[in-house]
mmCIF file of C-alpha atoms in Angstrom:
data_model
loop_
_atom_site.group_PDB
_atom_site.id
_atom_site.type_symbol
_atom_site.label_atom_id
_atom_site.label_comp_id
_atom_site.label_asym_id
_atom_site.label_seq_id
_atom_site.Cartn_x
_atom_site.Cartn_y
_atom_site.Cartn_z
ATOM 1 C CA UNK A 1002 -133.783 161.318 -42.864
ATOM 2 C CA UNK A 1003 -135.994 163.068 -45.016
ATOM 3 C CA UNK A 1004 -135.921 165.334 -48.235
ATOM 4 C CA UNK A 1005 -138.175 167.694 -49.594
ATOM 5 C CA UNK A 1006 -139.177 168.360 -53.107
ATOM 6 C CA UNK A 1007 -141.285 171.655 -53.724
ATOM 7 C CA UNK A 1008 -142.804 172.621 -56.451
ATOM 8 C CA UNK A 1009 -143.264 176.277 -57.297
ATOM 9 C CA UNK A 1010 -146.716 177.457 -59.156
ATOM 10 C CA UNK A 1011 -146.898 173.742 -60.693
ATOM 11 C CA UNK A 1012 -149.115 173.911 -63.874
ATOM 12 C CA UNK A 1013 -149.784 170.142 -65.208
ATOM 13 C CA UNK A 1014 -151.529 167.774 -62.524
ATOM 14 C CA UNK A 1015 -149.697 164.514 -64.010
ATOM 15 C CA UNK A 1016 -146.359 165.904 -62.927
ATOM 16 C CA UNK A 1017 -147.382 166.502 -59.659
ATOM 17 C CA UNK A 1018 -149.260 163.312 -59.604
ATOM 18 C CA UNK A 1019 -145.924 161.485 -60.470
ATOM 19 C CA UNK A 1020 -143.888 163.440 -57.890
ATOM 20 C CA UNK A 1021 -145.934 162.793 -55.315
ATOM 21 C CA UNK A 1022 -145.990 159.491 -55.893
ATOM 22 C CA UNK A 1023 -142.150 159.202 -55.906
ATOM 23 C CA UNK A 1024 -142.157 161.104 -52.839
ATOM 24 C CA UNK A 1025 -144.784 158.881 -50.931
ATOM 25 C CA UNK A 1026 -142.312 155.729 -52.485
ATOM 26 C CA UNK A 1027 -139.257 157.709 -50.654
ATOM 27 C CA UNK A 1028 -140.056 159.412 -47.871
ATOM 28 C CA UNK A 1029 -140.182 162.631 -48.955
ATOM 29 C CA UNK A 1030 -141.782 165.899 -48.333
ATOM 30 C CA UNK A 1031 -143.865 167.396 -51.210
ATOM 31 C CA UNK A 1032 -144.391 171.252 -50.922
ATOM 32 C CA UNK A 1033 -147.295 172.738 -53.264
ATOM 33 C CA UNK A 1034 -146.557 176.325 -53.646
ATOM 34 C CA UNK A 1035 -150.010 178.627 -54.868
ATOM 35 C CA UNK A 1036 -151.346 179.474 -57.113
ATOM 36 C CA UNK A 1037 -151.394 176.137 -58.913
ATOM 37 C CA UNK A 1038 -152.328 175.397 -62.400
ATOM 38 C CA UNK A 1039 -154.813 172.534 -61.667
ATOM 39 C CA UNK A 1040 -157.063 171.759 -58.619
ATOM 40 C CA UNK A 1041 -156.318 169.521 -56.318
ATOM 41 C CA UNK A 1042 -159.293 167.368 -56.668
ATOM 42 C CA UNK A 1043 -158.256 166.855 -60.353
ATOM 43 C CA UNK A 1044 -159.090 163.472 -61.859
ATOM 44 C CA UNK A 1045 -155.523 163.238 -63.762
ATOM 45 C CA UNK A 1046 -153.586 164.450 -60.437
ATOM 46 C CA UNK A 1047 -155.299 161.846 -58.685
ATOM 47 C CA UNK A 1048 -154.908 158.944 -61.364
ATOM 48 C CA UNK A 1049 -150.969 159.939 -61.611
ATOM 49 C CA UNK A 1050 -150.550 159.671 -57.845
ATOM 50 C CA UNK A 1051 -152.922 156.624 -58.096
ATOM 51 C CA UNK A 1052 -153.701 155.322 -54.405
ATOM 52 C CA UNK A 1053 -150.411 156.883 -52.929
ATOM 53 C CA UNK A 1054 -151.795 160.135 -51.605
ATOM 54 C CA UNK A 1055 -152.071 159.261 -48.408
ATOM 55 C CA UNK A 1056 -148.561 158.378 -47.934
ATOM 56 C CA UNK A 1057 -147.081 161.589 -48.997
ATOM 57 C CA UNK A 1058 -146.012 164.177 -46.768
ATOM 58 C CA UNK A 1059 -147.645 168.098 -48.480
ATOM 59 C CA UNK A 1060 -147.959 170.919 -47.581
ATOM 60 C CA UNK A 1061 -149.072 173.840 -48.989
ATOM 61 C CA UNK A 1062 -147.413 177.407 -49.096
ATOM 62 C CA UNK A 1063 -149.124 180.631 -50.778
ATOM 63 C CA UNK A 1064 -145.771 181.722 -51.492
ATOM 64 C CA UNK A 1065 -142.078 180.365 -51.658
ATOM 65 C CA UNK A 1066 -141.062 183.298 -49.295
ATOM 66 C CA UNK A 1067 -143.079 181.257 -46.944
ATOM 67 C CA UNK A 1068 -141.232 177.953 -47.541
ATOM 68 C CA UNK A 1069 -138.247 179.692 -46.980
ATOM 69 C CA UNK A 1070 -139.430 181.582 -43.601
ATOM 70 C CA UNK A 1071 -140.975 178.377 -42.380
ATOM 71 C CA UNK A 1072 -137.772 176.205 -43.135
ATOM 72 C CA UNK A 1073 -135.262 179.227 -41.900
ATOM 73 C CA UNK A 1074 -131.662 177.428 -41.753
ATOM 74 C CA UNK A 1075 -132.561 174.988 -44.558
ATOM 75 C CA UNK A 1076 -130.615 174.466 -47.334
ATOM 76 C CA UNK A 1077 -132.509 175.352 -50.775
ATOM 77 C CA UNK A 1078 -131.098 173.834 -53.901
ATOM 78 C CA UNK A 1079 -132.639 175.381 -57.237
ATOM 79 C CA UNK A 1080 -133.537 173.132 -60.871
ATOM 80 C CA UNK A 1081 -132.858 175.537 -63.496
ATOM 81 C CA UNK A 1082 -131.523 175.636 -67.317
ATOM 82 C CA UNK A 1083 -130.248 178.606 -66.770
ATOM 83 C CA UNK A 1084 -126.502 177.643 -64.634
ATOM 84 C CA UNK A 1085 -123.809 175.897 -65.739
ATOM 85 C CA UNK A 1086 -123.227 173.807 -62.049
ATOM 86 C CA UNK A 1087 -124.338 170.142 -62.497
ATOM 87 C CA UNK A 1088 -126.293 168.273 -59.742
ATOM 88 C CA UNK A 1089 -123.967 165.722 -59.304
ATOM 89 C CA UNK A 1090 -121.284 168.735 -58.231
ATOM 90 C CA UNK A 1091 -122.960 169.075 -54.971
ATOM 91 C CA UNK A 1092 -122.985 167.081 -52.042
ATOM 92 C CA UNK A 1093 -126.627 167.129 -50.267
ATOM 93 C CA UNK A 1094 -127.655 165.982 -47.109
ATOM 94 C CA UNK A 1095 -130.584 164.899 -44.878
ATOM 95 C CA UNK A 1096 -133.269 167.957 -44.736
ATOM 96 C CA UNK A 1097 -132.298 169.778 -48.122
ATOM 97 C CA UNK A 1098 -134.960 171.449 -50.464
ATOM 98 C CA UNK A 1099 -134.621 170.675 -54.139
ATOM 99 C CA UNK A 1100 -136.979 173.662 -55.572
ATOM 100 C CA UNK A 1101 -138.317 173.145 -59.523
ATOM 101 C CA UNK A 1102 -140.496 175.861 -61.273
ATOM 102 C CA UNK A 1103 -143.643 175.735 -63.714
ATOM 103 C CA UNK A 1104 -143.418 173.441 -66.908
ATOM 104 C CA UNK A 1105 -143.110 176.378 -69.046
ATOM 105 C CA UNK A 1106 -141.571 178.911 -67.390
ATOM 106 C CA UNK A 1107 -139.091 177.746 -64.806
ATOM 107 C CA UNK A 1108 -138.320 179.344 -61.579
ATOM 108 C CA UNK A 1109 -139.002 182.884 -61.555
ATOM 109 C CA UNK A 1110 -135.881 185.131 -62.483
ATOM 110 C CA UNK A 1111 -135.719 186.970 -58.803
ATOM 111 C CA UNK A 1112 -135.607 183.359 -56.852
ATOM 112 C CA UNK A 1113 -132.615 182.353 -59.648
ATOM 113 C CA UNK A 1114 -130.777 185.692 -58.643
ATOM 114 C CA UNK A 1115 -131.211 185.395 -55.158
ATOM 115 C CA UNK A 1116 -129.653 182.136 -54.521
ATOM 116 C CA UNK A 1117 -126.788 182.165 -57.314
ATOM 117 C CA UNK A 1118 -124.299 179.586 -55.911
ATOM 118 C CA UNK A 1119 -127.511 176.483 -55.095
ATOM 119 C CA UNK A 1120 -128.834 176.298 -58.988
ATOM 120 C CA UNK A 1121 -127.886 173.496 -60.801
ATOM 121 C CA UNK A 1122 -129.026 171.606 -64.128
ATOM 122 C CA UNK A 1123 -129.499 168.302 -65.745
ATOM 123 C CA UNK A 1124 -126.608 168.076 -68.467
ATOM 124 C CA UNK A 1125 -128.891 167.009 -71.891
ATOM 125 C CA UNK A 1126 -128.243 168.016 -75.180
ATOM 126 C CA UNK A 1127 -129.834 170.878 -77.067
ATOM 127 C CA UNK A 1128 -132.802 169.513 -78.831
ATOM 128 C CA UNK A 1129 -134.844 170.258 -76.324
ATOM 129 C CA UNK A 1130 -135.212 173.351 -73.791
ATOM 130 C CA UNK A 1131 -135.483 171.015 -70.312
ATOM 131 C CA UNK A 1132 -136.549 167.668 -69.091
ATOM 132 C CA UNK A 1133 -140.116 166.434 -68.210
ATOM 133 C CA UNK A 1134 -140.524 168.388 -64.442
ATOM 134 C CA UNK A 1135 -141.495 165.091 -62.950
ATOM 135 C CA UNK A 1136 -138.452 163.524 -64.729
ATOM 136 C CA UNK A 1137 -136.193 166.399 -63.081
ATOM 137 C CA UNK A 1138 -137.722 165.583 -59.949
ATOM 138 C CA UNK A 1139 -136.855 161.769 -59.636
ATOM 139 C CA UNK A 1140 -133.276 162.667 -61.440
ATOM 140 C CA UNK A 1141 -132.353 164.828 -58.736
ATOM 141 C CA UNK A 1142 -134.255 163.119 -55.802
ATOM 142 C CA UNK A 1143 -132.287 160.139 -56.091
ATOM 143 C CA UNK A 1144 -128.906 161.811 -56.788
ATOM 144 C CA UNK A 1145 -129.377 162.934 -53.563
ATOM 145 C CA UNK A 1146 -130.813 159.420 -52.006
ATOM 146 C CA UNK A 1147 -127.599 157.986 -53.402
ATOM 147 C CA UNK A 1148 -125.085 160.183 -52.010
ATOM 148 C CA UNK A 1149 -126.819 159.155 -48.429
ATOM 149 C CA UNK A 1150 -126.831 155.563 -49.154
ATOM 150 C CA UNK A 1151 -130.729 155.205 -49.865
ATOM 151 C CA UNK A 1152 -131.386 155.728 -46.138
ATOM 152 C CA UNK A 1153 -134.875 153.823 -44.834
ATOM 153 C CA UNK A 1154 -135.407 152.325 -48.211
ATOM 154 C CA UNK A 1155 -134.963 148.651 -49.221
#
């Protein structure tokens, strides 16, 4: 059983750092999708992932189109402010995509519109716009390890 987290036009190597180091801790696929906002031979990705790399199962995608031809049949679940749905009101299951935007921007508008019945949001108060992206991540991540009883961890 696997998941997959990807990350679309990620801007701040520590959050990807962190999420790949959650995903190398759970099994789960990290997808990178271009352009990104750091390079991948970044000191502070590197030191956030610390000696976990190698464990975690990227890829990288010039565009999400291509995640989504790649993965055809998938289901695609979408991190957004901008939905009233909860996480916790779906049920997922072994291959879904949980698909986060850029720190500061989000998921672009035309990705939100296209898939209008997957988005779903972190309840949280309104003194602040969103959560930490890595934060989202893990939230969401292991919502979803939950439901499926933790499967292959310990």
């Amino acid at each position: 059983m696997a998941f997959h987290i990807v990350l679309v036009e990620p801007e701040i190597p520590a959050n990807t750092g962190n999420i790949s180091r959650t995903c190398a801790a759970t099994g789960t696929y990290l997808h990178l999708v271009r352009p990104l906002g750091f390079s991948t031979d970044d000191k502070t990705l590197k030191r956030a992932g610390l000696d976990y790399w190698h464990s975690v199962k990227l890829e990288y995608h010039d565009s999400f189109d291509e995640v989504k031809e790649k993965y055809a049949g998938s289901r695609f679940f979408f991190a957004t402010t901008k939905t009233d749905k909860r996480y916790t009101d779906f049920e997922f299951r072994d291959g879904d995509f949980f698909v986060f935007g850029r720190e500061t921007k989000g998921l672009p508008p035309e990705i939100l519109e296209a898939h209008p019945g997957q988005t779903m949001r972190m309840p949280m108060s309104e003194a602040v716009r969103s959560l930490n992206l890595s934060n989202s991540a893990a939230i969401i991540l292991f919502e979803a390890l939950r439901q499926n009883d933790f499967p292959g961890l310990r």
